Coordinates of C-alpha atoms in Angstrom, one line a residue:
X1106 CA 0.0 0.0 0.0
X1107 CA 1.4 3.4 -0.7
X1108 CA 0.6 6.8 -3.0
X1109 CA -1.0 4.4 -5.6
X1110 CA -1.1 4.0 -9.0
X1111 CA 2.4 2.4 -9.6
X1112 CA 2.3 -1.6 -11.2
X1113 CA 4.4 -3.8 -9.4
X1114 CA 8.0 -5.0 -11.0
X1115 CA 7.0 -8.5 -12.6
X1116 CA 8.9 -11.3 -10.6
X1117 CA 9.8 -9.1 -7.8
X1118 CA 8.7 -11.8 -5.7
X1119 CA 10.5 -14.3 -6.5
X1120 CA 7.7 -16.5 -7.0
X1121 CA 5.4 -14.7 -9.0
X1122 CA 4.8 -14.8 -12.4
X1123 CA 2.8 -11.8 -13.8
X1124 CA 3.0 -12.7 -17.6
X1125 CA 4.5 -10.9 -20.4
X1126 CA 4.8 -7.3 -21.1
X1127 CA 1.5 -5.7 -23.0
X1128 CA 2.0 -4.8 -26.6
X1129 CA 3.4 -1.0 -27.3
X1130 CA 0.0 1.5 -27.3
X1131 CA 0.2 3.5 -30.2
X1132 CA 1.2 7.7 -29.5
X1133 CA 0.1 10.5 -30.9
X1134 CA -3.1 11.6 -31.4
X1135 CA -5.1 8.4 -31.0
X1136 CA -2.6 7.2 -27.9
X1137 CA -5.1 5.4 -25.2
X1138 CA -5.8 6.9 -21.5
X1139 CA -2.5 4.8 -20.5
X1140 CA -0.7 6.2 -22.7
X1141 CA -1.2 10.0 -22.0
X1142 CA -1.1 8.5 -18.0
X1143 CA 2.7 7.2 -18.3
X1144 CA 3.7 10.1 -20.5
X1145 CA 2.4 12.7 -18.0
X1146 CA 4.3 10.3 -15.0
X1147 CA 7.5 11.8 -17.3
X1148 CA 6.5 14.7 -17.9
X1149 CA 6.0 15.6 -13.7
X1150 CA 9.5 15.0 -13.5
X1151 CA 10.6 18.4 -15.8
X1152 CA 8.2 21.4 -14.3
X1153 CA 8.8 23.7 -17.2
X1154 CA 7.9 20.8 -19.6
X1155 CA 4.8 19.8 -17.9
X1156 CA 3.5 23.3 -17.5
X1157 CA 3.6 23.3 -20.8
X1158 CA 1.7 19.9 -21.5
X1159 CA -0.8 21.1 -19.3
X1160 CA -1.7 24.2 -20.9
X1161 CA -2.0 22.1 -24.2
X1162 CA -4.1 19.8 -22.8
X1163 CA -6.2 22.2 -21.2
X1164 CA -6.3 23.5 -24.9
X1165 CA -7.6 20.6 -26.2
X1166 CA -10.4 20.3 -23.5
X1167 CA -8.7 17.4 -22.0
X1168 CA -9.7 16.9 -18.5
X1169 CA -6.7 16.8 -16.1
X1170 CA -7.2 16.4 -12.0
X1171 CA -5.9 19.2 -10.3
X1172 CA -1.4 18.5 -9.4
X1173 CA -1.1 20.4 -5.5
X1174 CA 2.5 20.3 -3.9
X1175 CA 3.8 22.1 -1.0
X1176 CA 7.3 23.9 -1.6
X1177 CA 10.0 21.2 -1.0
X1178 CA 7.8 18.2 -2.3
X1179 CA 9.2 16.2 -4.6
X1180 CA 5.9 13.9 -4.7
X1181 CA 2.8 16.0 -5.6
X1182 CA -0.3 14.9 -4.8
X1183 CA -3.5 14.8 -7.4
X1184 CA -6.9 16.0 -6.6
X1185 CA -9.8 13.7 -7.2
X1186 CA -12.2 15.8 -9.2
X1187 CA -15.5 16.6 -7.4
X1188 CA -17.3 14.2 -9.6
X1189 CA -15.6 11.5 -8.7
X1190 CA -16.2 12.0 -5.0
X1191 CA -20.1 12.7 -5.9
X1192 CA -19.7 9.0 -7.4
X1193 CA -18.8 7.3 -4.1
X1194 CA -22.5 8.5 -2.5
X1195 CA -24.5 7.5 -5.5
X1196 CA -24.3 3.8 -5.8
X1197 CA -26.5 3.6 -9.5
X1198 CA -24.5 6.4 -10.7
X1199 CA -21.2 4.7 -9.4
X1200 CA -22.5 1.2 -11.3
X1201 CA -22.2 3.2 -14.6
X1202 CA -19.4 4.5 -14.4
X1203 CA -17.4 1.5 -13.3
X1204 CA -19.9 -0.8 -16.0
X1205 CA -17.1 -1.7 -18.4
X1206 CA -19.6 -3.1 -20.7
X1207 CA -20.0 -7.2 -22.2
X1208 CA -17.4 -6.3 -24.5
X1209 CA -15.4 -4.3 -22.3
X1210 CA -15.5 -0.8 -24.1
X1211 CA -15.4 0.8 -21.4
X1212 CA -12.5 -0.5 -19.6
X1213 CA -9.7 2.2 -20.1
X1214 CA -12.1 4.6 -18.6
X1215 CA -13.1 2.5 -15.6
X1216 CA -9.3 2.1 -15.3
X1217 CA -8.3 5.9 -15.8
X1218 CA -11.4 6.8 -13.0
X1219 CA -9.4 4.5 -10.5
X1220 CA -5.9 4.2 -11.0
X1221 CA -4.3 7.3 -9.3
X1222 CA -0.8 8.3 -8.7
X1223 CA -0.5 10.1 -5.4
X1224 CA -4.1 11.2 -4.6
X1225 CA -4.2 13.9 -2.0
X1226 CA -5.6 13.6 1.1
X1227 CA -8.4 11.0 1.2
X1228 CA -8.6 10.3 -2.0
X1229 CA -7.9 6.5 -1.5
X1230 CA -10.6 6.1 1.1
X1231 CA -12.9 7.9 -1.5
X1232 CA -11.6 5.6 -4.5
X1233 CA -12.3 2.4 -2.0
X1234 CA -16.0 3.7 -1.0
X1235 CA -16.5 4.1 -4.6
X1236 CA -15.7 0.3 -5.6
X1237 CA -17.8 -0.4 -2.8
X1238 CA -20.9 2.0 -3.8
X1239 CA -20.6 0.5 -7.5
X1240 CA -20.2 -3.3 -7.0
X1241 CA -22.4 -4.0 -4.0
X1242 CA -25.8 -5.0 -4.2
X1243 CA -28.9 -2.8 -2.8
X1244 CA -29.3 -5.3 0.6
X1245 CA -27.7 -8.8 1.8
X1246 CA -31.1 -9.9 0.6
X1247 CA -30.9 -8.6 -3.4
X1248 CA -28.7 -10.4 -5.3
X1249 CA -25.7 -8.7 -7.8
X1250 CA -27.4 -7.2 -10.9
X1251 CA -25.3 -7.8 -14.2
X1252 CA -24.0 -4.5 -14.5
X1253 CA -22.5 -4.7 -11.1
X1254 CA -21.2 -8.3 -11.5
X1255 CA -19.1 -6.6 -14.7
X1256 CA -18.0 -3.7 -12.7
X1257 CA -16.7 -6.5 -10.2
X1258 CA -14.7 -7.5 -12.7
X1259 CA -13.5 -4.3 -14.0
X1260 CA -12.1 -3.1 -10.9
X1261 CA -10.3 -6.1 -10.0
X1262 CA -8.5 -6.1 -13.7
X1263 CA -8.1 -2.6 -14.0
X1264 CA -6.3 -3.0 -10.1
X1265 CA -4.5 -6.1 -11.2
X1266 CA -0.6 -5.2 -10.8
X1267 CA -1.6 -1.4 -8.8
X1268 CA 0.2 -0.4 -5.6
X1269 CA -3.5 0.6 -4.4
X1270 CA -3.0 4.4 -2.4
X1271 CA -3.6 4.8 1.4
X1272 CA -7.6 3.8 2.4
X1273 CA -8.4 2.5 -0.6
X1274 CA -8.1 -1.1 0.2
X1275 CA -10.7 -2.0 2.6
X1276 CA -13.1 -0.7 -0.1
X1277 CA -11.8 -3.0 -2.5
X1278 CA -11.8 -5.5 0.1
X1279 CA -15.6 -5.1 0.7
X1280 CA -16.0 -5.6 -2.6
X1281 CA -14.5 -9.3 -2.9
X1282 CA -16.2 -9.9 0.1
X1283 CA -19.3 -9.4 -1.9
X1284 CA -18.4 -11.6 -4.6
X1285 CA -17.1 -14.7 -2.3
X1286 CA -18.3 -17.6 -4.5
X1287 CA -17.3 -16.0 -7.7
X1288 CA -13.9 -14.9 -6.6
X1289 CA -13.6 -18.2 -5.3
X1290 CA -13.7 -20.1 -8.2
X1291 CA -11.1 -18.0 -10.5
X1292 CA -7.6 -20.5 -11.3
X1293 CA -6.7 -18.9 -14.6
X1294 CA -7.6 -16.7 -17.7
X1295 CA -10.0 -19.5 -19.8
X1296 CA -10.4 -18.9 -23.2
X1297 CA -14.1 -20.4 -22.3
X1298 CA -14.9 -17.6 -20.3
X1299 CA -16.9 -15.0 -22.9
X1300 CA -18.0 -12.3 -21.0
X1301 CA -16.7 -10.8 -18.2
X1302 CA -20.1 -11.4 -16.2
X1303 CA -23.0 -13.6 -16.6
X1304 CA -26.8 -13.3 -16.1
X1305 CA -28.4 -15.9 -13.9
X1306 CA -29.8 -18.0 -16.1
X1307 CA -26.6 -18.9 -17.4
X1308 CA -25.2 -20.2 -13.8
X1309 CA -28.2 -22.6 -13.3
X1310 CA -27.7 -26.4 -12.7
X1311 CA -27.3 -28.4 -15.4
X1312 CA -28.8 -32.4 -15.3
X1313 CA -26.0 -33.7 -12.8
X1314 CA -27.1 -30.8 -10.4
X1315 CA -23.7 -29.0 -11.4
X1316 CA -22.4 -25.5 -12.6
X1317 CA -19.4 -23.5 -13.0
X1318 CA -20.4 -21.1 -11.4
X1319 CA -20.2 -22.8 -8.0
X1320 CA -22.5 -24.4 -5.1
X1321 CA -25.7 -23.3 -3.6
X1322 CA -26.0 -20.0 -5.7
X1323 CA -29.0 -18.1 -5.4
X1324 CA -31.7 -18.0 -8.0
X1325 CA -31.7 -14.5 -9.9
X1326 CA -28.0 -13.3 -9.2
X1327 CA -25.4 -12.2 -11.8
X1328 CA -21.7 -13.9 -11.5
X1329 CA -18.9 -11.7 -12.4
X1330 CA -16.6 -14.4 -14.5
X1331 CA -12.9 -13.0 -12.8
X1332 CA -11.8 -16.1 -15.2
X1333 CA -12.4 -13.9 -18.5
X1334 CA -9.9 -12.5 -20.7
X1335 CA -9.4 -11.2 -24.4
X1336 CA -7.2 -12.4 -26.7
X1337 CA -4.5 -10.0 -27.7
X1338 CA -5.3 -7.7 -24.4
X1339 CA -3.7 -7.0 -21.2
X1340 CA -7.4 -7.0 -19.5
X1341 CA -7.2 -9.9 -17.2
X1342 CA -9.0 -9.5 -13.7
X1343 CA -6.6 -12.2 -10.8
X1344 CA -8.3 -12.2 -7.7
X1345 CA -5.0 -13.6 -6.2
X1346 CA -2.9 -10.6 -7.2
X1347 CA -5.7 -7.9 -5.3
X1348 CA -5.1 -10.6 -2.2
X1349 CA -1.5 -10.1 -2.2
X1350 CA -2.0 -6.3 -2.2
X1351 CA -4.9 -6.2 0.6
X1352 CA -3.4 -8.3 2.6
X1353 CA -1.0 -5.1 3.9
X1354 CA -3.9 -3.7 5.5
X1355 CA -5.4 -4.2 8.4
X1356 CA -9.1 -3.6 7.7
X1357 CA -8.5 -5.4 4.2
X1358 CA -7.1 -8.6 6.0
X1359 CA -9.7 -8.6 8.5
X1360 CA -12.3 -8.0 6.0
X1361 CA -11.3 -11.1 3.5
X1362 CA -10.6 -13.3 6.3
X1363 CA -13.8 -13.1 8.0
X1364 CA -15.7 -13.0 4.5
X1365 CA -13.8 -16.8 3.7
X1366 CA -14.8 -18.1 6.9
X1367 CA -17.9 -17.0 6.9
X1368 CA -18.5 -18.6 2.8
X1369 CA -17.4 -22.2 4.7
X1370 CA -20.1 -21.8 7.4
X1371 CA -22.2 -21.0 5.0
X1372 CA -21.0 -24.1 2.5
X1373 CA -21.3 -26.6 5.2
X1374 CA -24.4 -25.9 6.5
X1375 CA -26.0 -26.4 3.4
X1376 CA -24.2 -30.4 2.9
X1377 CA -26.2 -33.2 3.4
X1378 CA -25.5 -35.5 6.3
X1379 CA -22.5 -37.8 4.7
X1380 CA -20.6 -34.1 3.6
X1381 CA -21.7 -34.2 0.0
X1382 CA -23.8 -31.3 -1.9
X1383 CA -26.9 -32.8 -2.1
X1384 CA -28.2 -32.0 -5.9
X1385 CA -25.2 -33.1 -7.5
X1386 CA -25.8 -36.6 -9.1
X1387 CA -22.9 -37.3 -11.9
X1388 CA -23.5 -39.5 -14.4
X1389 CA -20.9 -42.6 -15.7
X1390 CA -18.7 -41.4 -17.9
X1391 CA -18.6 -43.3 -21.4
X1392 CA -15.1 -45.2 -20.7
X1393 CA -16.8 -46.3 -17.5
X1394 CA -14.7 -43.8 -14.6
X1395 CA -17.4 -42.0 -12.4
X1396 CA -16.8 -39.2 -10.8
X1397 CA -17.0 -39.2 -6.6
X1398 CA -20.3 -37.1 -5.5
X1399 CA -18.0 -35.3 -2.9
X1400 CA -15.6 -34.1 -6.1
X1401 CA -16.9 -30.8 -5.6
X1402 CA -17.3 -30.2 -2.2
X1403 CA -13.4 -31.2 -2.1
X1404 CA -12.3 -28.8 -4.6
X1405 CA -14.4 -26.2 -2.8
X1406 CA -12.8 -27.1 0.4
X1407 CA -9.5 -27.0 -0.9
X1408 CA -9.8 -23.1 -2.5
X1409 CA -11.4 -21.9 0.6
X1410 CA -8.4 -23.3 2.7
X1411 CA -6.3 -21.9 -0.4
X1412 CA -7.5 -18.7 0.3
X1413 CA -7.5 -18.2 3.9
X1414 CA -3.5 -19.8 3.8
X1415 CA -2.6 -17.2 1.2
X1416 CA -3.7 -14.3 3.9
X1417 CA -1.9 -15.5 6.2
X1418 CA 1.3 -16.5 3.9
X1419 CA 1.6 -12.7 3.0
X1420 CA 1.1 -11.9 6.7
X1421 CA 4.4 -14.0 7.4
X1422 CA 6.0 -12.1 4.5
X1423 CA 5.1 -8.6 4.9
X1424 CA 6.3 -9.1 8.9
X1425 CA 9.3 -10.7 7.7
X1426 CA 10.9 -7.9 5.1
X1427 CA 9.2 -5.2 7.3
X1428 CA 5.8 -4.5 5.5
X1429 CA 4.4 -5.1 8.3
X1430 CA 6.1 -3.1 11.1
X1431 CA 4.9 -4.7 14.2
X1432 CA 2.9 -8.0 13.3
X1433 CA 1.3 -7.7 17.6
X1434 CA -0.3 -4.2 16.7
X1435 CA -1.2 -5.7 13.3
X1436 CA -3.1 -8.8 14.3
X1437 CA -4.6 -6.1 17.2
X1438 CA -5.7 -3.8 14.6
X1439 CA -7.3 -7.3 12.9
X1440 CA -8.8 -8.2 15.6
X1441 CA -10.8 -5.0 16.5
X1442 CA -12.1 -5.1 13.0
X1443 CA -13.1 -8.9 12.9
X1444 CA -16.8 -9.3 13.6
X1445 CA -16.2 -12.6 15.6
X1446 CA -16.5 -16.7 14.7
X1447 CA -18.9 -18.2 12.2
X1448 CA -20.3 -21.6 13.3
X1449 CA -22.3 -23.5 10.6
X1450 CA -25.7 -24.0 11.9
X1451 CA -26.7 -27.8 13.2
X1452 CA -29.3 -28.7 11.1
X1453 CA -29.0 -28.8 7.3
X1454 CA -30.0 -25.7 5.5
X1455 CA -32.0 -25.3 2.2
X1456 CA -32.0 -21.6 1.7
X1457 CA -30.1 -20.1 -1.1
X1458 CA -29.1 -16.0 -0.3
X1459 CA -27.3 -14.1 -2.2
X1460 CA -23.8 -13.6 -2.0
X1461 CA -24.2 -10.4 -0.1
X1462 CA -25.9 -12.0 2.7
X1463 CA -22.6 -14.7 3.3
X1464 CA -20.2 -12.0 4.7
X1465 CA -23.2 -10.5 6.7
X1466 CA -24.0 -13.1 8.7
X1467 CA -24.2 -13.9 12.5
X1468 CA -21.4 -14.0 13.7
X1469 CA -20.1 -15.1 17.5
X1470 CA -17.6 -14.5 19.9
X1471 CA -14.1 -15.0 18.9
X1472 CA -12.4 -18.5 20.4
X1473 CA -8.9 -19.1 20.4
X1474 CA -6.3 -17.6 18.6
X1475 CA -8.0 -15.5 15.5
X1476 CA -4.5 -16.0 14.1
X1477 CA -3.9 -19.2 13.9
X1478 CA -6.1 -19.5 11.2
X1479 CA -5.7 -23.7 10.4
X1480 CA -7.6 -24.4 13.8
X1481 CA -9.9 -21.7 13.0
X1482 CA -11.1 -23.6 9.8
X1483 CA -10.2 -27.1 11.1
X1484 CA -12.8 -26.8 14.4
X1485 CA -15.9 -25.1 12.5
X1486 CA -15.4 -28.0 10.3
X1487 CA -15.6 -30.7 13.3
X1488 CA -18.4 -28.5 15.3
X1489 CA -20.1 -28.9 12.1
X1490 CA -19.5 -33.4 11.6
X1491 CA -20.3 -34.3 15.4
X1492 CA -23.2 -32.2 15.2
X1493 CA -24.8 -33.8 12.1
X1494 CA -23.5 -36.7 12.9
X1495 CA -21.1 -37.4 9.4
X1496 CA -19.2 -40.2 9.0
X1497 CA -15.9 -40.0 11.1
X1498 CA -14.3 -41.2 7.6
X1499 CA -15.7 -38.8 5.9
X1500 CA -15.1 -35.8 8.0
X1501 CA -11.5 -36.8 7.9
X1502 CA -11.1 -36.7 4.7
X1503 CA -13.0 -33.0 4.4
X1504 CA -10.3 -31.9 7.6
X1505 CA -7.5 -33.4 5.5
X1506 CA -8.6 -31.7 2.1
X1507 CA -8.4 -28.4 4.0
X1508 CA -5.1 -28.6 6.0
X1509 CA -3.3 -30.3 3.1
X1510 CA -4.2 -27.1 1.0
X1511 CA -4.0 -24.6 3.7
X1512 CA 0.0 -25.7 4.2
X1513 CA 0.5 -25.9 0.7
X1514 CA -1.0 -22.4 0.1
X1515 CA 1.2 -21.3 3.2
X1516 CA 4.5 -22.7 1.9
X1517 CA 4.5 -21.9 -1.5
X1518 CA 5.5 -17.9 -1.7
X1519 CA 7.1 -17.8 2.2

């Protein structure tokens, strides 16, 4: 986290790969946003020069956010414009703007109305509450309309790579919070994935009782598709990369974590007794090999655990190379913005809310370490078996499925 606005060196890490470089963008006259973005990055650097691209810009009723410095400043900061903070308080005016579109023509201006170099004062916090305002839906109990679901996916692509500014993240946060399941589900760019959202009708069950789109969706909701990408473009939305960033702040952390372990109360609950999702009947394959009813459940498992070890992986880093300054006051600071534990209820449940409704359940008093966040997952997982009684075999084999992933997801970038 820092001033914002600044991609992140490719293989920095170590461990990371973030692809290859995107194609030249023309210049001159038809250059792109990004274009006129970097050149003005150089340009900031030589004050006579950029006085003088200013006033040409200005000329050619190009709008530029107002530069402040104080004397002595070698980093000026950047205004957001007034309508851009007018955005952030109304929520259908903040879903247009950040609606890239089915065929994403509107991207580069999503992506120009978000990525900011340096914003003064609160401008970071405004940026986050306008992510939020654009991608959430109208109540826990309405699901994601379409043109939200796409905005989803436009922020996390045109963030993909950003050093977000100060107080933007736990907007951002909020907002993958809000898309749990579909977040959930993204691996890699698929060359099956057309559009970067999908209207509800495209995410029902097919005649095994299975989708893509993942379990116990509700009926009406729009899926953002964070799996999309175009061929020949640098648009690609990765989840996993918006972790890494998040994971600096306090509020961010606390946010994702709580959202993940809410989304496996919420999975388990809705199991039937022997741990499997009950509307999913696969059929023989035609060479004979049939797939195991608990597949799915499984892979879920395993990407929830993936996701709550990848927290707590960049938690280890960050404390370690001195991100993190003091990892006490950090898991303090998490700790006063966790809501609490999330117990899956006792009895099987049939309802189907929306995704807004996962994160925004009860939840209890914390027990145990918050921290240590394998026995966090591993004890709402045997609350939930003895309970409903599951087979001690199979509840094993759901424990093992989430602390094999959890230390895999751990080791793999400390």
């Amino acid at each position: 986290m820092g001033d914002g606005g600044e991609a992140r060196e490719a293989g920095a890490d170590g461990n990371e790969d973030l692809g290859q470089d995107a194609p030249p963008e023309p210049s001159g006259p038809s250059a792109p946003a990004g274009g006129r973005r970097r050149l003005l990055a150089r340009l900031r650097k030589h004050p006579l020069l950029g006085s003088a691209a200013a006033l040409a810009l200005l000329a050619t009723a190009t709008t530029v956010p107002i530069v402040l410095a104080a004397s002595g400043d070698e980093t000026p900061c950047r205004e957001l414009p007034a309508a851009t903070r007018a955005l952030a308080e109304d929520p259908a005016a903040a879903t247009r703007a950040l609606d890239p579109g089915d065929d994403l023509a509107r991207f580069d201006a999503v992506r120009d109305l978000l990525v900011y170099e340096h914003p003064c004062g609160d401008g970071g916090e405004v940026l986050g509450r306008l992510v939020d305002a654009a991608t959430r839906a109208t109540g826990t109990e309405n699901p994601h309309t379409l043109a939200q679901a796409r905005g989803a996916f436009a922020v996390a692509a045109a963030l993909n790579g950003v050093e977000l500014p100060d107080g933007m993240a736990p907007g951002v946060a909020r907002m993958l919070a809000q898309y749990v399941v579909d977040q959930h589900r993204w691996t890699r760019s698929d060359d099956d994935a057309v559009r970067p959202a999908v209207p509800a009708g495209e995410a029902g069950l097919d005649d095994e009782g299975w989708t893509t789109y993942g379990r116990f969706l509700a009926p009406g909701e729009a899926h953002a598709d964070f799996e999309h990408t175009q061929p020949y473009s640098d648009i690609e939305a990765e989840p996993e990369e918006l972790f890494a960033e998040l994971a600096e702040d306090p509020e961010a952390f606390a946010i994702l974590y709580s959202a993940e372990r809410a989304w496996l109360a919420y999975y388990l609950e809705r199991l039937d007794g022997q741990g499997r999702d009950p509307h999913y009947h696969p059929k023989p394959s035609k060479d004979g090999y049939e797939t195991p009813d608990t597949y799915w459940v499984d892979s879920d498992l395993e990407h929830m655990a993936d996701r709550v070890g990848a927290l707590m992986k960049y938690r280890a880093r960050y404390a370690r190379d001195g991100t993190i300054a003091d990892v006490t006051a950090f898991d303090a600071a998490v700790g006063r913005y966790t809501p609490g534990v999330y117990p899956a209820h006792t009895t099987q449940v049939t309802t189907r809310p929306p995704m807004a409704g996962i994160a925004a359940r009860y939840a209890g008093r914390v027990s145990g370490d918050l921290m240590d966040a394998r026995h966090q997952l591993l004890r709402v997982v045997s609350s939930w078996a003895t309970a409903r009684k599951v087979p001690k075999e199979r509840a094993d084999v759901m424990r093992q499925a989430i602390d094999d992933r959890y230390v895999r997801a751990l080791w793999l970038t400390i």
